[in-house]
Coordinates of C-alpha atoms and ligand atoms in Angstrom, one line a residue:
M1 CA 17.9 35.5 79.5
I2 CA 18.0 37.0 76.0
S3 CA 17.9 34.6 73.1
T4 CA 20.5 35.4 70.5
K5 CA 21.1 34.1 67.0
A6 CA 24.7 33.7 65.9
Y7 CA 27.3 32.0 63.7
A8 CA 29.7 29.8 65.7
A9 CA 32.5 27.3 65.2
Q10 CA 31.7 24.1 67.0
S11 CA 35.4 23.0 66.9
P12 CA 38.7 24.2 65.5
T13 CA 38.2 22.1 62.4
T14 CA 34.6 22.9 61.4
D15 CA 33.3 25.9 59.4
L16 CA 31.1 28.5 61.1
A17 CA 27.4 27.6 61.1
P18 CA 24.2 28.9 62.6
W19 CA 23.9 28.5 66.4
S20 CA 21.7 30.0 69.1
F21 CA 22.5 30.8 72.7
D22 CA 21.3 33.0 75.6
R23 CA 22.9 36.3 76.7
R24 CA 22.5 37.3 80.3
D25 CA 19.6 39.7 81.3
V26 CA 20.6 43.4 81.4
G27 CA 22.0 44.1 84.8
P28 CA 22.0 47.6 86.5
H29 CA 25.3 48.6 84.9
D30 CA 24.7 46.8 81.6
V31 CA 23.5 47.9 78.2
Q32 CA 22.1 45.7 75.4
I33 CA 23.2 46.5 71.9
D34 CA 21.3 45.3 68.8
I35 CA 24.2 44.6 66.5
Q36 CA 24.1 46.0 62.9
F37 CA 27.6 45.3 61.6
C38 CA 30.6 43.3 62.7
G39 CA 34.1 43.5 61.1
V40 CA 36.1 40.3 60.3
C41 CA 39.5 40.4 61.9
H42 CA 42.3 38.0 61.2
S43 CA 42.3 37.3 64.9
D44 CA 38.9 35.7 64.4
L45 CA 40.5 33.2 62.1
H46 CA 43.5 32.6 64.3
Q47 CA 41.2 31.8 67.2
I48 CA 38.5 29.6 65.6
R49 CA 41.4 27.5 64.3
N50 CA 43.2 27.3 67.6
E51 CA 46.3 28.9 66.1
W52 CA 47.3 30.8 69.3
F53 CA 46.0 28.6 72.1
P54 CA 43.2 26.1 72.7
G55 CA 39.9 28.0 72.4
I56 CA 36.5 27.8 74.1
F57 CA 34.0 26.1 71.8
P58 CA 31.4 26.7 70.5
M59 CA 33.0 30.0 69.6
V60 CA 31.2 33.0 68.3
P61 CA 33.9 35.4 66.9
G62 CA 33.7 39.1 66.2
H63 CA 35.1 42.1 68.0
E64 CA 34.4 45.0 65.7
I65 CA 30.8 45.6 66.7
V66 CA 28.5 48.5 66.0
G67 CA 24.8 48.9 66.6
R68 CA 22.1 50.7 68.6
I69 CA 21.4 50.5 72.3
S70 CA 18.1 48.7 72.8
Q71 CA 18.0 48.4 76.6
V72 CA 19.8 50.1 79.5
G73 CA 20.2 49.0 83.1
D74 CA 18.8 51.1 86.0
H75 CA 22.2 52.6 86.9
V76 CA 23.5 53.2 83.4
K77 CA 24.8 56.8 83.1
K78 CA 26.5 57.1 79.7
F79 CA 23.9 55.8 77.3
Q80 CA 20.2 55.9 76.3
V81 CA 18.1 53.6 74.2
G82 CA 18.7 54.5 70.6
D83 CA 22.3 55.6 70.9
L84 CA 24.8 54.4 68.4
A85 CA 27.4 52.3 70.2
G86 CA 30.6 50.3 69.5
V87 CA 32.4 47.4 71.1
G88 CA 35.9 46.3 70.5
C89 CA 38.1 43.5 71.8
M90 CA 37.4 43.8 75.5
V91 CA 34.1 43.7 77.5
D92 CA 35.6 44.0 81.1
S93 CA 38.7 44.3 83.2
C94 CA 39.5 44.5 86.9
Q95 CA 39.1 48.3 86.8
V96 CA 41.4 48.8 89.9
C97 CA 44.9 47.9 88.9
E98 CA 47.5 50.5 88.0
N99 CA 47.0 50.0 84.3
C100 CA 43.2 50.1 84.4
R101 CA 43.3 53.3 86.5
A102 CA 45.6 54.8 83.9
G103 CA 43.0 54.1 81.2
E104 CA 44.9 51.2 79.7
E105 CA 42.4 48.4 80.4
Q106 CA 43.9 46.5 77.5
Y107 CA 46.9 45.9 79.8
C108 CA 44.9 45.1 82.9
L109 CA 47.2 43.3 85.2
E110 CA 44.6 40.6 85.9
G111 CA 44.0 40.3 82.1
N112 CA 41.1 42.0 80.4
T113 CA 38.0 40.0 79.5
Q114 CA 38.0 39.5 75.8
T115 CA 34.8 39.9 73.8
Y116 CA 34.8 36.3 72.8
N117 CA 36.8 33.1 73.4
N118 CA 37.3 34.0 77.1
L119 CA 35.5 33.5 80.4
D120 CA 33.8 36.5 81.9
R121 CA 34.5 37.4 85.5
S122 CA 31.8 35.1 86.7
G123 CA 33.2 32.2 84.7
V124 CA 30.7 32.2 81.8
P125 CA 32.1 32.1 78.2
T126 CA 32.0 35.3 76.2
Y127 CA 30.5 35.3 72.7
G128 CA 31.4 37.9 70.1
G129 CA 29.7 40.0 67.4
Y130 CA 28.8 37.5 64.7
S131 CA 25.4 37.6 66.6
T132 CA 22.3 39.6 66.8
T133 CA 22.8 41.2 70.2
I134 CA 25.2 41.7 73.0
V135 CA 24.8 42.5 76.7
M136 CA 27.8 44.1 78.6
R137 CA 28.8 46.7 81.1
E138 CA 28.6 50.2 79.9
E139 CA 32.2 51.2 80.7
F140 CA 33.4 49.1 77.8
V141 CA 31.0 50.5 75.3
V142 CA 32.0 53.6 73.2
R143 CA 29.9 56.2 71.5
V144 CA 29.9 55.9 67.7
P145 CA 29.6 59.2 65.8
E146 CA 26.4 59.5 63.8
T147 CA 28.1 61.2 60.9
L148 CA 30.3 58.2 59.7
D149 CA 29.2 55.4 57.5
L150 CA 28.2 52.8 60.1
A151 CA 29.4 49.6 58.3
A152 CA 32.7 51.2 57.5
T153 CA 33.1 52.3 61.2
A154 CA 32.9 48.8 62.6
P155 CA 36.6 48.0 61.8
L156 CA 37.8 51.0 63.7
L157 CA 36.9 49.1 66.9
C158 CA 39.9 46.8 66.4
A159 CA 41.9 47.5 63.2
G160 CA 41.5 51.2 63.9
I161 CA 42.5 51.4 67.5
T162 CA 45.2 48.8 67.2
T163 CA 47.1 51.0 64.7
Y164 CA 46.1 54.4 66.2
S165 CA 47.3 53.6 69.7
P166 CA 51.0 52.7 68.9
L167 CA 51.3 55.5 66.4
R168 CA 50.2 57.9 69.2
Y169 CA 52.3 56.2 71.9
W170 CA 55.5 56.6 69.8
K171 CA 54.3 60.1 68.7
V172 CA 54.7 59.2 65.0
G173 CA 54.1 62.2 62.8
K174 CA 55.6 65.0 60.9
G175 CA 59.3 64.5 60.1
H176 CA 59.1 60.7 60.6
K177 CA 59.4 58.0 57.9
L178 CA 56.9 55.2 58.7
A179 CA 56.7 51.9 56.9
V180 CA 53.5 49.8 57.2
V181 CA 54.1 46.1 56.5
G182 CA 51.1 44.2 55.1
L183 CA 48.2 46.0 53.4
G184 CA 45.3 44.2 55.0
G185 CA 42.7 45.3 57.6
L186 CA 45.2 46.7 60.1
G187 CA 47.7 47.8 57.5
H188 CA 45.3 50.0 55.6
M189 CA 44.2 51.8 58.8
G190 CA 47.8 52.2 59.7
V191 CA 48.4 54.0 56.4
K192 CA 45.4 56.3 56.9
F193 CA 46.4 57.2 60.5
G194 CA 50.1 57.6 59.6
V195 CA 49.2 60.0 56.8
A196 CA 46.7 61.9 59.0
F197 CA 49.4 62.3 61.6
G198 CA 51.8 63.8 59.0
A199 CA 54.3 61.0 58.6
E200 CA 55.9 60.0 55.2
V201 CA 54.3 56.6 54.7
T202 CA 55.7 53.6 52.8
V203 CA 53.7 50.4 52.3
L204 CA 55.9 47.2 52.3
S205 CA 53.7 44.6 50.6
T206 CA 53.9 41.1 49.1
S207 CA 51.2 42.0 46.6
P208 CA 52.3 44.2 43.6
S209 CA 48.5 44.4 42.7
K210 CA 47.9 46.7 45.8
E211 CA 50.1 49.6 44.6
A212 CA 47.3 51.8 43.2
D213 CA 45.2 51.1 46.4
A214 CA 48.1 52.1 48.6
E215 CA 48.4 55.4 46.8
A216 CA 44.6 56.0 47.0
L217 CA 44.8 55.4 50.7
G218 CA 47.4 58.2 50.9
A219 CA 50.7 56.2 51.1
H220 CA 53.6 58.1 49.6
H221 CA 55.7 55.1 48.5
F222 CA 55.1 51.4 47.8
V223 CA 57.7 48.7 48.0
V224 CA 57.2 45.1 46.8
T225 CA 59.1 43.0 49.3
S226 CA 59.9 40.2 46.9
D227 CA 61.8 42.7 44.7
E228 CA 65.4 42.8 45.9
E229 CA 66.2 46.0 44.2
Q230 CA 63.2 47.8 45.7
V231 CA 64.1 46.5 49.2
K232 CA 67.7 47.5 48.8
A233 CA 66.7 51.1 47.9
V234 CA 65.0 51.5 51.3
Q235 CA 67.7 50.0 53.5
G236 CA 68.2 52.0 56.8
S237 CA 65.5 54.5 55.9
F238 CA 62.6 54.2 58.4
D239 CA 62.1 55.7 61.9
F240 CA 59.3 53.3 62.6
I241 CA 57.9 50.1 61.1
L242 CA 54.3 49.1 61.9
D243 CA 54.2 45.3 61.3
T244 CA 50.7 44.0 60.7
V245 CA 51.6 40.6 59.2
A246 CA 49.5 37.6 60.4
A247 CA 51.9 34.9 59.1
D248 CA 55.5 33.8 59.4
H249 CA 57.8 36.5 57.9
D250 CA 61.4 37.6 57.8
V251 CA 61.5 40.2 60.7
P252 CA 65.3 40.6 60.5
L253 CA 64.9 41.7 56.9
Y254 CA 62.5 44.5 58.0
L255 CA 64.9 45.4 60.9
S256 CA 67.6 46.2 58.3
L257 CA 65.3 48.8 56.8
L258 CA 65.2 50.8 60.1
K259 CA 67.4 53.9 60.7
T260 CA 69.8 53.9 63.7
S261 CA 67.6 53.9 66.9
G262 CA 64.5 52.9 64.8
T263 CA 61.6 51.0 66.3
H264 CA 59.8 47.9 64.8
I265 CA 56.3 47.7 66.3
L266 CA 54.6 44.4 66.1
V267 CA 50.8 44.4 66.1
G268 CA 50.4 41.4 63.8
A269 CA 50.4 38.2 65.8
P270 CA 51.8 35.2 63.8
P271 CA 51.3 31.9 65.7
K272 CA 54.9 30.8 65.6
P273 CA 57.8 32.5 67.5
M274 CA 60.2 34.6 65.4
E275 CA 63.9 34.4 65.3
I276 CA 65.8 37.7 65.8
P277 CA 69.6 37.6 65.8
A278 CA 71.2 40.0 68.3
F279 CA 73.2 41.5 65.4
A280 CA 70.0 42.6 63.8
L281 CA 69.5 45.0 66.7
I282 CA 72.8 45.8 68.4
P283 CA 74.7 47.6 65.7
G284 CA 71.9 50.1 65.1
R285 CA 70.5 50.4 68.7
K286 CA 67.2 49.1 67.2
S287 CA 64.1 48.1 69.2
V288 CA 61.4 45.5 68.6
S289 CA 58.2 46.2 70.5
G290 CA 54.6 45.2 70.6
S291 CA 51.2 46.8 71.2
T292 CA 47.7 45.6 71.6
I293 CA 44.5 47.5 70.8
G294 CA 44.0 50.6 73.1
G295 CA 42.2 51.7 76.2
I296 CA 38.5 52.6 76.2
A297 CA 39.2 56.4 76.5
E298 CA 41.7 56.2 73.7
T299 CA 39.2 54.2 71.6
Q300 CA 36.7 57.0 72.0
E301 CA 39.4 59.6 71.2
M302 CA 40.2 57.6 68.0
L303 CA 36.5 57.5 66.9
N304 CA 36.2 61.2 67.5
F305 CA 39.4 61.8 65.5
C306 CA 37.9 59.7 62.7
A307 CA 34.7 61.7 62.8
E308 CA 36.7 65.0 62.6
H309 CA 38.9 63.8 59.7
N310 CA 36.3 61.6 58.0
I311 CA 38.3 58.4 58.3
V312 CA 36.6 55.0 58.0
S313 CA 37.7 51.6 56.8
D314 CA 37.6 50.6 53.2
I315 CA 35.2 47.6 53.3
E316 CA 33.5 44.8 51.5
L317 CA 30.1 44.2 53.0
I318 CA 29.2 40.5 53.1
N319 CA 26.3 38.4 54.3
I320 CA 27.2 36.0 57.2
Q321 CA 26.6 33.0 54.9
D322 CA 29.7 34.1 53.0
I323 CA 32.0 34.0 56.0
T324 CA 34.0 30.9 55.0
N325 CA 34.8 32.3 51.6
A326 CA 35.9 35.6 53.2
Y327 CA 38.3 33.7 55.5
E328 CA 39.7 31.9 52.5
R329 CA 40.4 35.2 50.8
M330 CA 41.9 36.6 54.0
I331 CA 44.4 33.8 54.2
K332 CA 45.5 34.6 50.6
G333 CA 46.0 38.3 51.6
D334 CA 43.1 39.2 49.3
V335 CA 41.1 41.5 51.6
R336 CA 40.2 45.0 50.2
Y337 CA 40.6 46.0 53.0
R338 CA 38.2 44.7 55.6
F339 CA 35.2 42.3 55.3
V340 CA 32.2 43.5 57.4
I341 CA 29.2 41.3 58.1
D342 CA 25.8 42.8 57.6
I343 CA 24.2 41.3 60.7
A344 CA 20.7 41.7 59.1
S345 CA 21.7 38.6 57.0
L346 CA 21.6 36.5 60.2
Ligands
LIG1 P1 44.8 40.7 57.2 O1 43.7 41.6 56.8 O2 44.8 39.3 56.8 O3 46.2 41.5 56.7 C1 47.4 40.9 56.8 C2 48.3 41.3 55.6 O4 49.6 40.8 55.8 C3 47.9 40.7 54.3 O5 46.9 41.4 53.7 C4 49.2 40.8 53.5 O6 49.4 42.1 53.0 C5 50.2 40.6 54.6 N1 50.8 39.2 54.6 C6 50.1 38.1 54.7 N2 50.9 37.0 54.7 C7 52.2 37.5 54.7 C8 53.5 36.9 54.7 N3 53.6 35.6 54.8 N4 54.5 37.8 54.7 C9 54.4 39.1 54.6 N5 53.2 39.7 54.6 C10 52.1 38.9 54.6 O7 44.9 40.6 58.8 P2 44.5 41.8 59.9 O8 43.1 41.5 60.3 O9 45.0 43.1 59.5 O10 45.4 41.2 61.1 C11 46.8 41.2 61.0 C12 47.4 40.6 62.2 O11 47.2 41.4 63.4 C13 46.8 39.2 62.7 O12 47.8 38.4 63.1 C14 45.9 39.6 63.8 O13 45.6 38.6 64.7 C15 46.7 40.7 64.5 N6 45.9 41.6 65.3 C16 46.6 42.1 66.4 C17 45.9 43.0 67.2 C18 46.6 43.6 68.4 O14 45.9 44.0 69.3 N7 47.9 43.6 68.4 C19 44.6 43.4 66.9 C20 44.0 42.9 65.7 C21 44.7 42.0 64.9 P3 50.2 42.3 51.6 O15 49.3 41.6 50.6 O16 50.2 43.8 51.5 O17 51.5 41.7 51.8
LIG2 ZN1 40.8 42.3 65.8

């Protein structure tokens, strides 16, 4: 077994604190990665607080992982010791269902194995990237370009792919008006990708103080959603809305901003169900849809795209001892625009 240092929540009501556990030994198809940086996703907070469903405790969050390969199993083909590697939200899937065979392991019909707060396929709890090292099958590891800033690359493994994948699926690009709701971890990556794909991008935000940042990220317009006049001015104007909000919010209001036949794409996952009147959709043939992360091949494609276009996340690097404060700021919408943990601080 491989002894591993981590930060864990012991229950949904306790703060993260130091904890140690053992990872499995490296099997023939496994690699071991020494983790250097791990991004802090709002999903980490939802899960340690049991906001979605009862979790598995102790819980070690973290699914935006980058580091170097330190060991490879005998049958590993893709990686060598020393390679830069990344891990996102999944560490396994059935590999044989229709969706897995189509490269969409995130939609595995048996359910993919999540990087943490899940049981692996032999029934052992999975633990995430707020830890010194991880052991996992090589198929779910992606190659991280050496040219990008490594700490700022970590968030691409979740915030990046979660926004890249739906924009690609719906072919959002030149000639489209895209609105991104919520300028946080996912939202700021949605802006960067929307702009890179050629769309005209508007940020819909609750925070007037983020306007200059939105512009710096490449957004063409900025709307403060508490300002009725500003909202009125963009009624019926968007082809797509990418909704990254983590809390309860007025989805029908956003639906009124779509053009006829427009699509509202939910990637944010508020804990409570949302109410959508039929008449918010019917008169304009509007759709509400959802999307989760992306497949492994698409995650690699996204990283390569980022290397080519020099796209990374805008980050605040923190020590793991600062995690509770980072969560508090995240709840207030005060993330500029992703916290990343320097795992050396562990
Ligand atoms: P985040 O950094 O906290 O960003 C969320 C942003 O939403 C905030 O910065 C804020 O931006 C806005 N916001 C917050 N409360 C709001 C409210 N009541 N009404 C309207 N806007 C509000 O979170 P994140 O890490 O980007 O994650 C966002 C959501 O996506 C979470 O629910 C997370 O679990 C989910 N997620 C889903 C997937 C997936 O696969 N689908 C993957 C990762 C994360 P402004 O200040 O600009 O308003
Ligand atoms: Zn995430």
